[in-house]
Amino acid sequence: MSVWQQWMQHPERVWVRKCLFYVHLWVGVGVGLYIVVMSITGSLIVYRNELERVRSLVPSVEWIVDLHENLLFGAKGRFVNGIGAICVILLCLTGAVIWWPGISNWRRALTVNWRALFARFTWDLHSALGFWSFPFVLMWGVSGFYFCFSQTVNVLSGFVDPNDKHADQVLGWLSMAHFGRFDWFTEALWILLGLVPALLSATGVFLCCRRMIYKLPPARP
């Protein structure tokens, strides 16, 4: 059986996937709490402008914003935040590869079996949520990297687009997309979608503990 045939039918046997699985696993465990914090605070500050109309809420909202942007540590915290954004991007890319369950099971990996046992339900939820939320989580990782290392991104965009024909528009759209501030519908949607990374982190840590600490077999058949 060729590598391509293995990938299509039994991807779990391909060594590259095995390597990426462990990268995904340990990076996810390492930044799990960070992702939860970013997820919850990011959802809260979608309505930053509306919340700050109430004067008594301004200090609390600004504290949450500082936590989300700088981890309460100024420039050093923003640098760490940039590293966290890189980890989120890495999780998205490795997750996209290891999500593929084989040609006979790919449809099932798009849904959740609500009647399954808890371990299998958690696997289904992690897999399906990861698939459907992939473009959003990747966008948040990339835009978060841009906010933290904007000078580096601007230099790189200058090489790619010297005349700034498209780079400024793309980066401007990326900044708006990070917070979903297009209209009332996207803002409401972003609040819900913003909690998905926290749920992915929680289910991922559960699956990791089940497999690596308690040595139980994978929930996925």
XYZ file of N, CA and C in Angstrom:
663
model
N 0.849 -1.195 0.000
C 0.000 0.000 0.000
C 0.886 1.246 0.000
N 0.625 2.162 -0.918
C 1.418 3.389 -1.018
C 1.067 4.325 0.139
N 1.909 5.345 0.312
C 1.666 6.327 1.369
C 0.326 7.019 1.147
N 0.013 7.345 -0.118
C -1.250 8.009 -0.425
C -2.437 7.115 -0.092
N -2.332 5.825 -0.412
C -3.405 4.892 -0.100
C -3.578 4.755 1.416
N -2.450 4.709 2.125
C -2.525 4.660 3.584
C -3.213 5.900 4.134
N -2.849 7.059 3.569
C -3.440 8.301 4.042
C -4.946 8.339 3.790
N -5.375 7.833 2.660
C -6.787 7.853 2.317
C -7.586 6.845 3.130
N -6.993 5.700 3.436
C -7.743 4.629 4.093
C -7.411 4.473 5.570
N -6.127 4.570 5.929
C -5.708 4.393 7.319
C -4.686 5.475 7.679
N -5.126 6.726 7.810
C -4.180 7.815 8.076
C -3.427 7.650 9.394
N -4.013 6.911 10.345
C -3.348 6.718 11.631
C -2.040 5.942 11.506
N -1.833 5.282 10.364
C -0.606 4.508 10.155
C 0.513 5.332 9.529
N 0.218 6.532 9.063
C 1.215 7.373 8.408
C 2.050 8.075 9.479
N 3.381 7.949 9.382
C 4.245 8.434 10.452
C 4.188 9.956 10.607
N 3.987 10.669 9.514
C 3.899 12.129 9.610
C 2.708 12.531 10.464
N 1.599 11.841 10.266
C 0.419 12.144 11.067
C 0.667 11.853 12.536
N 1.386 10.771 12.822
C 1.687 10.437 14.209
C 2.517 11.540 14.860
N 3.501 12.042 14.115
C 4.343 13.125 14.642
C 3.515 14.384 14.900
N 2.666 14.736 13.934
C 1.843 15.937 14.071
C 0.823 15.782 15.186
N 0.379 14.549 15.411
C -0.555 14.298 16.510
C 0.071 14.676 17.840
N 1.319 14.279 18.067
C 1.972 14.582 19.343
C 2.325 16.062 19.453
N 2.652 16.688 18.341
C 2.855 18.140 18.356
C 1.563 18.830 18.773
N 0.479 18.422 18.164
C -0.842 18.995 18.475
C -1.199 18.754 19.938
N -0.945 17.555 20.393
C -1.305 17.178 21.757
C -0.551 18.019 22.788
N 0.777 18.075 22.674
C 1.566 18.725 23.716
C 1.504 20.246 23.627
N 1.393 20.777 22.430
C 1.199 22.220 22.314
C -0.149 22.599 22.913
N -1.176 21.789 22.629
C -2.499 22.050 23.175
C -2.519 22.019 24.682
N -1.833 21.055 25.276
C -1.757 20.971 26.741
C -0.998 22.172 27.300
N 0.092 22.547 26.619
C 0.929 23.642 27.107
C 0.226 24.993 27.117
N -0.645 25.227 26.138
C -1.299 26.542 26.034
C -2.800 26.448 26.319
N -3.232 25.347 26.910
C -4.656 25.146 27.149
C -5.278 26.244 27.984
N -4.670 26.571 29.119
C -5.214 27.605 29.994
C -5.166 28.964 29.303
N -4.086 29.229 28.586
C -3.964 30.490 27.842
C -5.109 30.643 26.850
N -5.426 29.590 26.122
C -6.504 29.645 25.135
C -7.849 29.892 25.809
N -8.068 29.270 26.943
C -9.323 29.492 27.675
C -9.456 30.963 28.057
N -8.374 31.548 28.576
C -8.404 32.956 28.987
C -8.652 33.866 27.786
N -7.938 33.614 26.679
C -8.103 34.435 25.483
C -9.512 34.286 24.903
N -10.026 33.080 24.962
C -11.351 32.809 24.415
C -12.436 33.564 25.180
N -12.417 33.460 26.493
C -13.452 34.092 27.306
C -13.331 35.609 27.263
N -12.113 36.139 27.438
C -11.938 37.591 27.425
C -12.233 38.168 26.046
N -11.878 37.433 24.996
C -12.167 37.907 23.647
C -13.654 38.025 23.387
N -14.416 37.059 23.878
C -15.870 37.131 23.723
C -16.449 38.311 24.491
N -15.903 38.576 25.669
C -16.430 39.655 26.494
C -16.216 41.030 25.871
N -15.068 41.235 25.222
C -14.766 42.580 24.737
C -15.271 42.836 23.318
N -16.010 41.889 22.747
C -16.658 42.180 21.466
C -17.561 43.405 21.615
N -18.242 43.490 22.762
C -19.133 44.616 23.036
C -18.447 45.665 23.917
N -17.163 45.835 23.716
C -16.399 46.791 24.532
C -16.998 48.197 24.471
N -17.270 48.675 23.268
C -17.786 50.041 23.110
C -19.132 50.224 23.803
N -19.988 49.216 23.683
C -21.297 49.302 24.306
C -21.193 49.240 25.833
N -20.323 48.382 26.332
C -20.177 48.232 27.778
C -19.597 49.480 28.424
N -18.689 50.150 27.720
C -18.034 51.320 28.303
C -18.924 52.558 28.307
N -20.109 52.437 27.752
C -21.062 53.541 27.887
C -21.575 53.653 29.318
N -21.442 52.557 30.053
C -21.783 52.572 31.481
C -20.500 52.872 32.251
N -20.405 54.034 32.840
C -19.146 54.486 33.450
C -18.625 53.532 34.507
N -19.520 52.970 35.275
C -19.085 52.079 36.353
C -18.397 50.819 35.838
N -18.651 50.475 34.561
C -18.055 49.260 33.992
C -16.712 49.516 33.309
N -16.374 50.790 33.090
C -15.161 51.110 32.333
C -13.902 50.480 32.933
N -13.633 50.623 34.258
C -12.413 50.003 34.812
C -12.351 48.495 34.603
N -13.480 47.829 34.803
C -13.506 46.364 34.637
C -13.281 45.971 33.185
N -13.908 46.700 32.270
C -13.751 46.389 30.849
C -12.317 46.619 30.419
N -11.705 47.718 30.857
C -10.321 48.012 30.482
C -9.358 46.977 31.061
N -9.680 46.465 32.243
C -8.845 45.409 32.831
C -8.912 44.148 31.971
N -10.106 43.800 31.515
C -10.278 42.630 30.657
C -9.553 42.835 29.324
N -9.644 44.053 28.772
C -8.955 44.353 27.518
C -7.446 44.212 27.691
N -6.912 44.730 28.796
C -5.472 44.632 29.053
C -5.048 43.182 29.228
N -5.898 42.396 29.886
C -5.609 40.966 30.040
C -5.582 40.284 28.683
N -6.541 40.609 27.825
C -6.614 39.980 26.508
C -5.458 40.410 25.611
N -5.075 41.665 25.676
C -4.057 42.179 24.759
C -2.635 41.996 25.278
N -2.438 42.185 26.581
C -1.079 42.224 27.128
C -0.854 41.283 28.303
N -1.845 40.489 28.648
C -1.733 39.574 29.788
C -1.373 40.309 31.069
N -1.722 41.618 31.128
C -1.487 42.486 32.287
C -0.008 42.773 32.532
N 0.850 42.508 31.530
C 2.291 42.707 31.700
C 2.903 43.599 30.628
N 2.111 44.479 30.066
C 2.643 45.445 29.121
C 3.257 44.811 27.890
N 4.408 45.362 27.460
C 5.057 44.902 26.238
C 5.498 43.442 26.344
N 5.969 43.037 27.526
C 6.384 41.648 27.716
C 5.192 40.709 27.568
N 4.076 41.119 28.127
C 2.878 40.300 28.007
C 2.405 40.203 26.573
N 2.528 41.298 25.819
C 2.115 41.262 24.412
C 3.031 40.332 23.613
N 4.317 40.314 23.949
C 5.231 39.389 23.272
C 4.824 37.942 23.542
N 4.524 37.643 24.802
C 4.066 36.293 25.151
C 2.772 35.979 24.417
N 1.907 36.985 24.295
C 0.659 36.811 23.562
C 0.933 36.442 22.105
N 1.962 37.058 21.524
C 2.337 36.721 20.150
C 2.786 35.279 20.020
N 3.536 34.798 21.011
C 3.947 33.383 21.007
C 2.719 32.489 21.124
N 1.770 32.924 21.958
C 0.529 32.172 22.083
C -0.227 32.118 20.770
N -0.225 33.229 20.018
C -0.889 33.253 18.711
C -0.225 32.266 17.749
N 1.096 32.181 17.802
C 1.812 31.207 16.966
C 1.381 29.787 17.331
N 1.232 29.534 18.620
C 0.792 28.206 19.067
C -0.613 27.894 18.577
N -1.491 28.903 18.586
C -2.857 28.697 18.088
C -2.832 28.359 16.599
N -2.005 29.070 15.837
C -1.873 28.782 14.401
C -1.357 27.367 14.199
N -0.351 26.983 15.002
C 0.213 25.632 14.891
C -0.832 24.579 15.226
N -1.650 24.819 16.236
C -2.708 23.888 16.601
C -3.721 23.743 15.468
N -4.051 24.860 14.825
C -5.003 24.810 13.709
C -4.450 23.969 12.560
N -3.211 24.216 12.191
C -2.636 23.531 11.039
C -2.416 22.048 11.309
N -1.903 21.724 12.490
C -1.716 20.303 12.810
C -3.060 19.621 12.997
N -4.010 20.342 13.595
C -5.347 19.772 13.774
C -6.026 19.483 12.460
N -5.807 20.349 11.460
C -6.410 20.127 10.149
C -5.893 18.847 9.511
N -4.629 18.531 9.775
C -4.039 17.308 9.203
C -4.543 16.072 9.937
N -4.488 16.101 11.260
C -4.830 14.886 12.011
C -6.343 14.679 12.113
N -7.122 15.700 11.721
C -8.579 15.510 11.728
C -9.004 14.435 10.746
N -8.328 14.337 9.600
C -8.737 13.418 8.539
C -8.809 11.993 9.074
N -10.004 11.372 9.100
C -10.163 10.044 9.682
C -10.126 8.909 8.669
N -9.917 9.234 7.419
C -9.976 8.211 6.376
C -11.224 8.375 5.533
N -11.161 7.892 4.328
C -12.234 8.137 3.370
C -13.553 7.473 3.769
N -13.483 6.427 4.573
C -14.714 5.733 4.977
C -15.378 6.368 6.200
N -14.659 7.262 6.905
C -15.189 7.830 8.147
C -15.316 9.348 8.133
N -14.967 10.008 7.027
C -14.881 11.467 7.066
C -16.236 12.131 7.315
N -17.313 11.535 6.807
C -18.629 12.140 7.042
C -18.986 12.104 8.524
N -18.663 11.003 9.173
C -18.985 10.865 10.594
C -18.194 11.861 11.440
N -16.996 12.252 10.964
C -16.162 13.191 11.712
C -16.681 14.616 11.649
N -17.744 14.843 10.878
C -18.328 16.181 10.774
C -19.452 16.398 11.761
N -19.874 15.343 12.431
C -21.032 15.427 13.308
C -20.702 14.892 14.700
N -21.656 15.076 15.606
C -21.503 14.610 16.985
C -22.591 13.592 17.288
N -22.177 12.459 17.819
C -23.136 11.447 18.255
C -23.549 11.779 19.686
N -24.711 12.394 19.827
C -25.152 12.882 21.130
C -25.514 11.750 22.095
N -25.684 10.551 21.582
C -26.047 9.419 22.439
C -24.852 8.559 22.820
N -23.685 8.935 22.363
C -22.493 8.133 22.632
C -22.059 8.282 24.090
N -21.193 7.370 24.530
C -20.599 7.484 25.855
C -19.774 8.770 25.931
N -19.521 9.224 27.160
C -18.923 10.545 27.342
C -17.589 10.694 26.611
N -16.730 9.676 26.670
C -15.421 9.772 26.024
C -15.570 9.926 24.515
N -16.443 9.121 23.918
C -16.659 9.212 22.481
C -17.344 10.525 22.108
N -18.291 10.947 22.943
C -18.963 12.221 22.706
C -17.954 13.375 22.727
N -17.021 13.325 23.670
C -16.002 14.374 23.771
C -15.126 14.392 22.536
N -14.748 13.198 22.058
C -13.939 13.118 20.835
C -14.706 13.693 19.655
N -15.946 13.289 19.500
C -16.763 13.796 18.384
C -16.897 15.313 18.452
N -17.125 15.832 19.652
C -17.300 17.272 19.819
C -16.019 18.010 19.467
N -14.889 17.503 19.928
C -13.599 18.132 19.630
C -13.317 18.106 18.132
N -13.580 16.972 17.510
C -13.314 16.809 16.082
C -14.222 17.674 15.227
N -15.520 17.619 15.503
C -16.479 18.376 14.692
C -16.328 19.881 14.904
N -16.178 20.298 16.164
C -15.984 21.720 16.432
C -14.709 22.230 15.777
N -13.651 21.439 15.852
C -12.394 21.843 15.238
C -12.528 22.029 13.742
N -13.295 21.142 13.102
C -13.478 21.245 11.650
C -14.274 22.489 11.278
N -15.430 22.672 11.894
C -16.323 23.757 11.500
C -15.831 25.130 11.930
N -15.037 25.177 12.988
C -14.548 26.474 13.468
C -13.145 26.799 12.959
N -12.572 25.915 12.144
C -11.188 26.080 11.698
C -10.899 27.466 11.119
N -11.681 27.979 10.147
C -11.339 29.288 9.570
C -11.384 30.420 10.586
N -12.276 30.323 11.566
C -12.387 31.386 12.564
C -11.205 31.354 13.538
N -10.882 30.169 14.037
C -9.783 30.054 14.996
C -8.458 30.413 14.324
N -8.274 29.973 13.078
C -7.058 30.332 12.356
C -6.985 31.839 12.149
N -8.112 32.463 11.806
C -8.140 33.915 11.622
C -7.760 34.628 12.908
N -8.273 34.146 14.058
C -7.926 34.765 15.333
C -6.448 34.589 15.651
N -5.896 33.439 15.306
C -4.473 33.235 15.538
C -3.621 34.157 14.682
N -3.962 34.261 13.394
C -3.193 35.108 12.478
C -3.338 36.581 12.842
N -4.567 37.029 13.105
C -4.779 38.428 13.460
C -4.148 38.752 14.815
N -4.180 37.787 15.749
C -3.510 37.992 17.031
C -2.013 38.146 16.860
N -1.438 37.361 15.971
C -0.009 37.495 15.659
C 0.280 38.880 15.088
N -0.618 39.351 14.210
C -0.445 40.679 13.611
C -0.486 41.775 14.669
N -1.427 41.699 15.604
C -1.518 42.715 16.651
C -0.264 42.743 17.528
N 0.298 41.585 17.766
C 1.460 41.499 18.657
C 2.771 41.826 17.954
N 2.862 41.500 16.684
C 4.098 41.732 15.930
C 3.783 42.518 14.654
N 3.075 43.629 14.825
C 2.618 44.398 13.666
C 3.771 44.941 12.830
N 4.851 45.360 13.462
C 5.982 45.887 12.699
C 6.586 44.818 11.806
N 6.736 43.630 12.333
C 7.275 42.525 11.536
C 6.366 42.203 10.367
N 5.056 42.153 10.616
C 4.093 41.862 9.554
C 4.117 42.957 8.496
N 4.218 44.217 8.919
C 4.243 45.319 7.959
C 5.483 45.263 7.079
N 6.609 44.882 7.658
C 7.837 44.734 6.862
C 7.680 43.620 5.841
N 7.128 42.492 6.275
C 6.931 41.364 5.360
C 5.930 41.706 4.264
N 4.870 42.413 4.627
C 3.878 42.798 3.614
C 4.466 43.772 2.614
N 5.461 44.563 3.051
C 6.123 45.473 2.136
C 6.898 44.750 1.057
N 7.462 43.601 1.403
C 8.162 42.788 0.400
C 7.175 42.135 -0.563
N 6.062 41.668 -0.012
C 5.071 40.984 -0.846
C 4.305 41.959 -1.725
N 3.962 43.104 -1.149
C 3.154 44.105 -1.869
C 3.802 45.483 -1.693
N 4.884 45.765 -2.432
C 5.649 47.010 -2.241
C 4.822 48.281 -2.410
N 3.845 48.256 -3.272
C 3.048 49.454 -3.543
C 1.803 49.562 -2.664
N 1.665 48.643 -1.718
C 0.513 48.637 -0.804
C -0.822 48.675 -1.540
N -0.914 47.923 -2.607
C -2.175 47.881 -3.355
C -3.244 47.083 -2.611
N -2.794 46.035 -1.932
C -3.765 45.162 -1.268
C -3.438 44.915 0.197
N -2.172 45.071 0.589
C -1.752 44.704 1.946
C -2.516 45.466 3.020
N -2.648 46.790 2.851
C -3.345 47.586 3.858
C -4.808 47.172 3.991
N -5.448 46.872 2.857
C -6.850 46.453 2.903
C -6.994 45.115 3.615
N -6.085 44.194 3.307
C -6.142 42.868 3.935
C -5.919 42.976 5.432
N -4.902 43.744 5.835
C -4.601 43.884 7.258
C -5.718 44.638 7.984
N -6.315 45.612 7.308
C -7.438 46.328 7.912
C -8.636 45.419 8.116
N -8.919 44.604 7.099
C -10.027 43.655 7.222
C -9.735 42.639 8.316
N -8.469 42.200 8.409
C -8.086 41.221 9.425
C -8.300 41.790 10.825
N -7.995 43.073 10.999
C -8.190 43.718 12.299
C -9.666 43.769 12.666
N -10.513 44.100 11.697
C -11.949 44.144 11.960
C -12.504 42.749 12.212
N -12.014 41.776 11.463
C -12.513 40.414 11.600
C -12.182 39.820 12.965
N -11.087 40.266 13.560
C -10.690 39.733 14.857
C -11.793 39.946 15.896
N -12.456 41.112 15.822
C -13.492 41.439 16.800
C -14.901 41.298 16.236
N -15.020 41.045 14.949
C -16.329 40.850 14.346
C -17.194 42.092 14.324
N -16.581 43.256 14.344
C -17.348 44.499 14.425
C -17.765 44.988 13.041
N -18.570 44.174 12.372
C -19.126 44.554 11.073
C -20.562 45.040 11.234
N -21.345 44.278 11.979
C -22.722 44.674 12.277
C -23.169 43.905 13.519
N -24.422 44.132 13.921
C -24.907 43.508 15.156
C -24.911 41.994 15.076
N -25.147 41.445 13.874
C -25.211 39.993 13.742
C -23.841 39.354 13.951
N -22.814 39.918 13.303
C -21.469 39.341 13.459
C -20.970 39.499 14.886
N -21.312 40.598 15.536
C -20.906 40.767 16.926
C -21.526 39.687 17.812
N -22.815 39.440 17.620
C -23.480 38.390 18.402
C -22.899 37.017 18.083
N -22.619 36.783 16.799
C -22.051 35.505 16.384
C -20.655 35.323 16.945
N -19.877 36.398 16.968
C -18.491 36.318 17.460
C -18.442 35.994 18.951
N -19.439 36.448 19.693
C -19.472 36.122 21.121
C -19.575 34.613 21.321
N -20.436 33.968 20.534
C -20.604 32.515 20.642
C -19.388 31.777 20.083
N -18.953 32.180 18.899
C -17.805 31.519 18.281
C -16.534 31.722 19.111
N -16.466 32.862 19.795
C -15.283 33.141 20.599
C -15.085 32.176 21.748
N -16.159 31.507 22.154
C -16.054 30.527 23.234
C -15.644 29.146 22.743
N -15.662 28.946 21.427
C -15.317 27.638 20.863
C -13.885 27.229 21.194
N -12.868 28.124 21.072
C -11.512 27.691 21.437
C -11.410 27.188 22.868
N -12.153 27.802 23.795
C -12.132 27.326 25.186
C -12.690 25.909 25.270
N -13.753 25.652 24.521
C -14.351 24.316 24.522
C -13.412 23.306 23.860
N -12.754 23.718 22.791
C -11.766 22.839 22.149
C -10.621 22.523 23.102
N -10.186 23.522 23.841
C -9.097 23.309 24.792
C -9.509 22.347 25.898
N -10.704 22.534 26.439
C -11.180 21.673 27.528
C -11.342 20.232 27.068
N -11.961 20.035 25.903
C -12.139 18.666 25.401
C -10.800 18.049 25.020
N -9.896 18.862 24.481
C -8.581 18.345 24.110
C -7.781 17.892 25.308
N -7.817 18.678 26.394
C -7.084 18.291 27.619
C -7.686 17.029 28.215
N -9.017 16.923 28.175
C -9.663 15.707 28.682
C -9.196 14.487 27.896
N -9.181 14.582 26.573
C -8.757 13.454 25.740
C -7.294 13.124 25.974
N -6.478 14.160 26.177
C -5.058 13.932 26.447
C -4.870 13.192 27.765
N -5.554 13.659 28.815
C -5.428 12.996 30.121
C -5.908 11.550 30.044
N -6.972 11.338 29.331
C -7.529 9.988 29.218
C -6.545 9.045 28.540
N -5.851 9.572 27.545
C -4.959 8.709 26.767
C -3.561 8.604 27.360
N -3.013 9.745 27.823
C -1.614 9.770 28.234
C -1.421 9.467 29.717
N -2.367 9.869 30.550
C -2.202 9.670 31.991
C -2.838 8.350 32.439
N -4.079 8.130 32.018
C -4.778 6.932 32.448
C -4.581 5.763 31.511
N -3.848 5.997 30.396
C -3.489 4.926 29.449
C -4.705 4.202 28.884
N -5.797 4.942 28.726
C -6.994 4.347 28.136
C -6.910 4.417 26.620
N -7.577 3.505 25.932
C -7.516 3.514 24.465
C -8.214 4.757 23.915
N -7.858 5.170 22.681
C -8.507 6.326 22.083
C -10.015 6.149 22.019
N -10.724 7.266 22.214
C -12.189 7.199 22.144
C -12.665 6.947 20.734
N -11.844 7.342 19.768
C -12.224 7.164 18.380
C -11.915 5.745 17.923
N -12.856 5.057 17.293
C -12.625 3.680 16.871
C -11.667 3.627 15.697
